[in-house]
CSV table of C-alpha atoms in Angstrom, one decimal:
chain,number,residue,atom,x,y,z
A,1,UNK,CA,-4.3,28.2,-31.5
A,2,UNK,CA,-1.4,31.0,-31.5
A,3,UNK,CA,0.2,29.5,-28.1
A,4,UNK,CA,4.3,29.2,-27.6
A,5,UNK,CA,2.9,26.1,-25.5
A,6,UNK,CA,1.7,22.9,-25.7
A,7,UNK,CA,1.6,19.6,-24.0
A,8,UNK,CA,0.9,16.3,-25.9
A,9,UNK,CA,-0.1,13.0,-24.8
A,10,UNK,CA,-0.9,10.2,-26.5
A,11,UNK,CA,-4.0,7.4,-25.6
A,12,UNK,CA,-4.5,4.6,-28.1
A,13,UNK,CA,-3.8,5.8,-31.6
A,14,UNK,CA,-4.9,9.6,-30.4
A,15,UNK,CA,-3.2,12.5,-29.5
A,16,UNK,CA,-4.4,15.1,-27.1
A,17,UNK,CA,-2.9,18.8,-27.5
A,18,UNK,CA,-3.3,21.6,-24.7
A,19,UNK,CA,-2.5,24.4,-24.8
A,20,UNK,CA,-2.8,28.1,-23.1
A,21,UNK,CA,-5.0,29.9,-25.8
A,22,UNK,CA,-7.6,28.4,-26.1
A,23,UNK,CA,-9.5,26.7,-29.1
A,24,UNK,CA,-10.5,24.0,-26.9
A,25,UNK,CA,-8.7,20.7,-26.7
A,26,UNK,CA,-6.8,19.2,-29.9
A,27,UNK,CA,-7.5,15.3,-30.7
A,28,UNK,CA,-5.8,13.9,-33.5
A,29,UNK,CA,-6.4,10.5,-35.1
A,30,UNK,CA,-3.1,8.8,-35.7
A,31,UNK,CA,-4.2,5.9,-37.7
A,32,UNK,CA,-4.3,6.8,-40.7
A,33,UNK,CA,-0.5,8.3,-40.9
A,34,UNK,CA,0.9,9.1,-42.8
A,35,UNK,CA,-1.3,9.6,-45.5
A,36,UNK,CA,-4.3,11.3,-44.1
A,37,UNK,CA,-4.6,13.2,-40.6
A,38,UNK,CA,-8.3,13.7,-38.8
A,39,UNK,CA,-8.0,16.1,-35.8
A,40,UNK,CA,-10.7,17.8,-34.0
A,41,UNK,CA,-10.7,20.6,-31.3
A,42,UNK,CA,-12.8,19.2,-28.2
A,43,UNK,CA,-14.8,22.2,-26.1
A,44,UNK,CA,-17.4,19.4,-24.5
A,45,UNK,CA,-20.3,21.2,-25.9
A,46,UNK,CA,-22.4,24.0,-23.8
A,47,UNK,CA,-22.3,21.9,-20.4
A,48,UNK,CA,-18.7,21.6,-20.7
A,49,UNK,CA,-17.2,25.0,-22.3
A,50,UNK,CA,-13.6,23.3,-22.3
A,51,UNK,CA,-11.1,26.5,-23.5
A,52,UNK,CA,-7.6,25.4,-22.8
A,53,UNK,CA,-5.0,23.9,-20.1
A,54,UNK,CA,-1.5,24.1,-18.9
A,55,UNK,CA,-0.7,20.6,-18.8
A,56,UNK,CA,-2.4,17.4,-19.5
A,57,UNK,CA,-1.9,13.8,-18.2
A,58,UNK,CA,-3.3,10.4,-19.2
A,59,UNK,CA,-3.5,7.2,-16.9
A,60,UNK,CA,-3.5,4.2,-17.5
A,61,UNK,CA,-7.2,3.9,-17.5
A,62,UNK,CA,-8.0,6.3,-20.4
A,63,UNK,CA,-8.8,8.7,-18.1
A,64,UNK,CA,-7.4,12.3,-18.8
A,65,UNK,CA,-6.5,15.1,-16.3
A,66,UNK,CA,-6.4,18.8,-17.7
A,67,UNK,CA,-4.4,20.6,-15.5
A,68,UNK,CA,-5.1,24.3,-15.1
A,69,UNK,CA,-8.1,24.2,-17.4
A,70,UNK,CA,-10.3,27.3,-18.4
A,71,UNK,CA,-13.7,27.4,-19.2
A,72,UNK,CA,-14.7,29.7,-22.0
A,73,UNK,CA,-17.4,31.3,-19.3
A,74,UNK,CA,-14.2,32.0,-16.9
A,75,UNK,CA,-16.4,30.0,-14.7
A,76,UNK,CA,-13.4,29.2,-12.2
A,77,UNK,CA,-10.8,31.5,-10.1
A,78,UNK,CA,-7.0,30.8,-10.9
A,79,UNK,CA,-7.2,28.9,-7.4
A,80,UNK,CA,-10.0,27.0,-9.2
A,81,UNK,CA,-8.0,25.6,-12.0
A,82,UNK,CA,-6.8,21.9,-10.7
A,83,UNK,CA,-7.7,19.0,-13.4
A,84,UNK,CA,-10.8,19.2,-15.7
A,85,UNK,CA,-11.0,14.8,-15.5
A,86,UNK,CA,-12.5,13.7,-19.0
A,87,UNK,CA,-13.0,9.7,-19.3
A,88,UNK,CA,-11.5,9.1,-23.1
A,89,UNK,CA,-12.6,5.6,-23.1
A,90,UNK,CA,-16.3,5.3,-24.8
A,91,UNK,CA,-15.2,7.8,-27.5
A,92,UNK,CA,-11.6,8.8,-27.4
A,93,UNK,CA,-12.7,11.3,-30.3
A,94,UNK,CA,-15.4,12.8,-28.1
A,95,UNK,CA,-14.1,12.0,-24.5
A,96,UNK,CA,-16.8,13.0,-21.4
A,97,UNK,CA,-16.2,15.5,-19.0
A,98,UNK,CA,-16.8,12.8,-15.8
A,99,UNK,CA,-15.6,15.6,-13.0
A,100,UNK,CA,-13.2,17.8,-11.7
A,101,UNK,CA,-10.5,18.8,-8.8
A,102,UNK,CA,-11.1,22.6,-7.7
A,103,UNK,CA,-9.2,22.7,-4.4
A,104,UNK,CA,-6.1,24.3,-5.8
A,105,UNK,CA,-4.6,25.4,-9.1
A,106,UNK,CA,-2.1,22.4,-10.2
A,107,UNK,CA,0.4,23.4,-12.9
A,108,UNK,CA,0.6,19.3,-13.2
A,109,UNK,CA,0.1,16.5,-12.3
A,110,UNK,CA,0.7,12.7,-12.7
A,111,UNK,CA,-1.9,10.0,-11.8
A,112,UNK,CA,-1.9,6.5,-10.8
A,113,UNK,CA,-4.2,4.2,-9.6
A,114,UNK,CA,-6.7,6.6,-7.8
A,115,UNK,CA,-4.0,9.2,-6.6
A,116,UNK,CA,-3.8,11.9,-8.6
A,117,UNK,CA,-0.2,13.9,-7.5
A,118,UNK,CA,-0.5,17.7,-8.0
A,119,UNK,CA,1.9,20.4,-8.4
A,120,UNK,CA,0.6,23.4,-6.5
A,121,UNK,CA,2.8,26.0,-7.9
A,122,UNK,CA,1.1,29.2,-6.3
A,123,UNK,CA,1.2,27.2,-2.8
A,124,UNK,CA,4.8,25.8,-3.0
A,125,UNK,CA,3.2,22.4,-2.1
A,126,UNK,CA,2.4,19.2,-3.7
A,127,UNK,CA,-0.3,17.3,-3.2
A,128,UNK,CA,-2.0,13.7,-3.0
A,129,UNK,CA,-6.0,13.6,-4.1
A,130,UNK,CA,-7.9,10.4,-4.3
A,131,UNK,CA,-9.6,10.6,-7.7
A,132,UNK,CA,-11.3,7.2,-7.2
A,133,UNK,CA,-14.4,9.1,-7.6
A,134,UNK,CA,-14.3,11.1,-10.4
A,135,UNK,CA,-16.9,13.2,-9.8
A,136,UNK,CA,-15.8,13.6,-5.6
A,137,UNK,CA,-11.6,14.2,-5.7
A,138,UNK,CA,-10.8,14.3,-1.9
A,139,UNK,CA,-7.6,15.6,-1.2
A,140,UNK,CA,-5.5,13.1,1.3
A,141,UNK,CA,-2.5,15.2,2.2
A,142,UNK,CA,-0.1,17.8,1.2
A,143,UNK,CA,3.6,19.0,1.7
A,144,UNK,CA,5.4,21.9,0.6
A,145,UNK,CA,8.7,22.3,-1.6
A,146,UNK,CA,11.9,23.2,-1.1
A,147,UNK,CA,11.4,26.3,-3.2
A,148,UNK,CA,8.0,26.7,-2.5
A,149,UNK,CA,6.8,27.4,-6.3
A,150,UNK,CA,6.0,23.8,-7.0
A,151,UNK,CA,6.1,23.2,-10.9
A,152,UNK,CA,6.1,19.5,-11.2
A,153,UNK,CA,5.9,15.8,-9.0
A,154,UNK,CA,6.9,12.3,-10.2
A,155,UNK,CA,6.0,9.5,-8.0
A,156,UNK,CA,8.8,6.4,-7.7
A,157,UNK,CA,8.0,3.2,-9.4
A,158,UNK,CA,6.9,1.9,-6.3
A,159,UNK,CA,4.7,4.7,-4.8
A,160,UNK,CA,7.2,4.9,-1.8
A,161,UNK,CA,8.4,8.5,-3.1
A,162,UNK,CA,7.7,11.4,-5.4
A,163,UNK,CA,10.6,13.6,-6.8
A,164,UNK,CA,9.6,17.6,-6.8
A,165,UNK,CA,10.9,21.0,-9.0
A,166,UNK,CA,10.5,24.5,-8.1
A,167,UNK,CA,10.1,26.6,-11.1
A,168,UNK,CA,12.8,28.9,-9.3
A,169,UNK,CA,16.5,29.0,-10.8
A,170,UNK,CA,18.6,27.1,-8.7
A,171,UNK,CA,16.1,25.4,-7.2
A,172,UNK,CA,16.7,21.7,-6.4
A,173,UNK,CA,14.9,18.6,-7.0
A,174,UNK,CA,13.5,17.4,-3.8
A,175,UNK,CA,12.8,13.8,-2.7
A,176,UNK,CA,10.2,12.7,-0.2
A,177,UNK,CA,8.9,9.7,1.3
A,178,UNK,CA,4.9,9.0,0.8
A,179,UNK,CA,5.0,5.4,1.5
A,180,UNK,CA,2.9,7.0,4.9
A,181,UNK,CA,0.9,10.0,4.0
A,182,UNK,CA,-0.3,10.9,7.8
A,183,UNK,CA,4.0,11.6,8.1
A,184,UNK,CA,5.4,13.1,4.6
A,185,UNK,CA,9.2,13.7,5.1
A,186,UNK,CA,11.7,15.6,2.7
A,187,UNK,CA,14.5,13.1,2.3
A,188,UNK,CA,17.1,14.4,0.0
A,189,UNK,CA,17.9,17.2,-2.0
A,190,UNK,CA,19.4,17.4,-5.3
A,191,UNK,CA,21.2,20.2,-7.0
């Protein structure tokens, strides 16, 4: 697709392209490189209509998270747009659309274990969704930003925190403890 962006991640010997455009999803075989590349452009078929995404993360299960995914029906409002969740594992080439988070657009993400961590850019919040269910995300709290146009989250090694950016200029990184999500605090700011 014609797109200045594109986000690449990598399962196994594949890579998986999003970007804005559309053309579906771009899977390339990596085994055979150099000599010979095999690449196809996922759209899930007619139950799936998979067009493009902003942003795409990978877990450490195989499972992928398309963040602010289109449809090529426009079945979903910008608001809509959270994390098409496709399971990569039976057929990384052909991965299976196995459900979705539709609270809140999320400009990305980062998942591990069952919590999925969202950016919430057009509500200046992050948030935390148990995706242990695939097919039933339930959102388990959220917090807003310092700048309060949340472009991206990071969770600490050990869960306790996540780090946050504003897609504002000047905007710092925030830090904030999770360890307990029933009391979120903001505990530093970095510029």
């Amino acid at each position: 697709a014609n797109s200045v962006w594109r986000d690449i991640k990598t399962w196994k010997h594949y890579a998986y392209v999003t970007d804005e455009t559309g053309g579906g999803l771009l899977i390339v075989d990596l085994s055979q490189l150099p000599d010979t590349v095999f690449y196809t452009n996922w759209s899930g078929g007619s139950s799936v209509r998979y067009k493009s995404a902003h942003n795409i993360w990978i877990d450490e299960n195989g499972y992928a998270y398309l963040f602010g995914f289109q449809d090529s029906l426009n079945s979903y409002t910008t608001h809509q747009k959270g994390a098409m969740i496709l399971n990569l594992n039976p057929d990384p080439f052909n991965p299976s659309k196995v459900g979705a988070y539709t609270d809140a657009y999320l400009h990305d993400g980062f998942v591990r274990g069952d919590t999925l961590w969202g950016a919430e850019i057009y509500y200046g919040k992050f948030s935390a969704v148990d995706v242990s269910k695939k097919d039933s995300t339930l959102i388990l709290a959220t917090y807003p930003t310092p700048g309060t146009f949340t472009h991206n989250i990071w969770p600490s090694d050990n869960n306790k925190y996540v780090f946050t950016t504003d897609e504002k200029s000047g905007a710092p990184i925030g830090a904030f403890d999770v360890a307990d999500l029933n009391n979120i605090s903001e505990t530093d700011r970095y510029q």
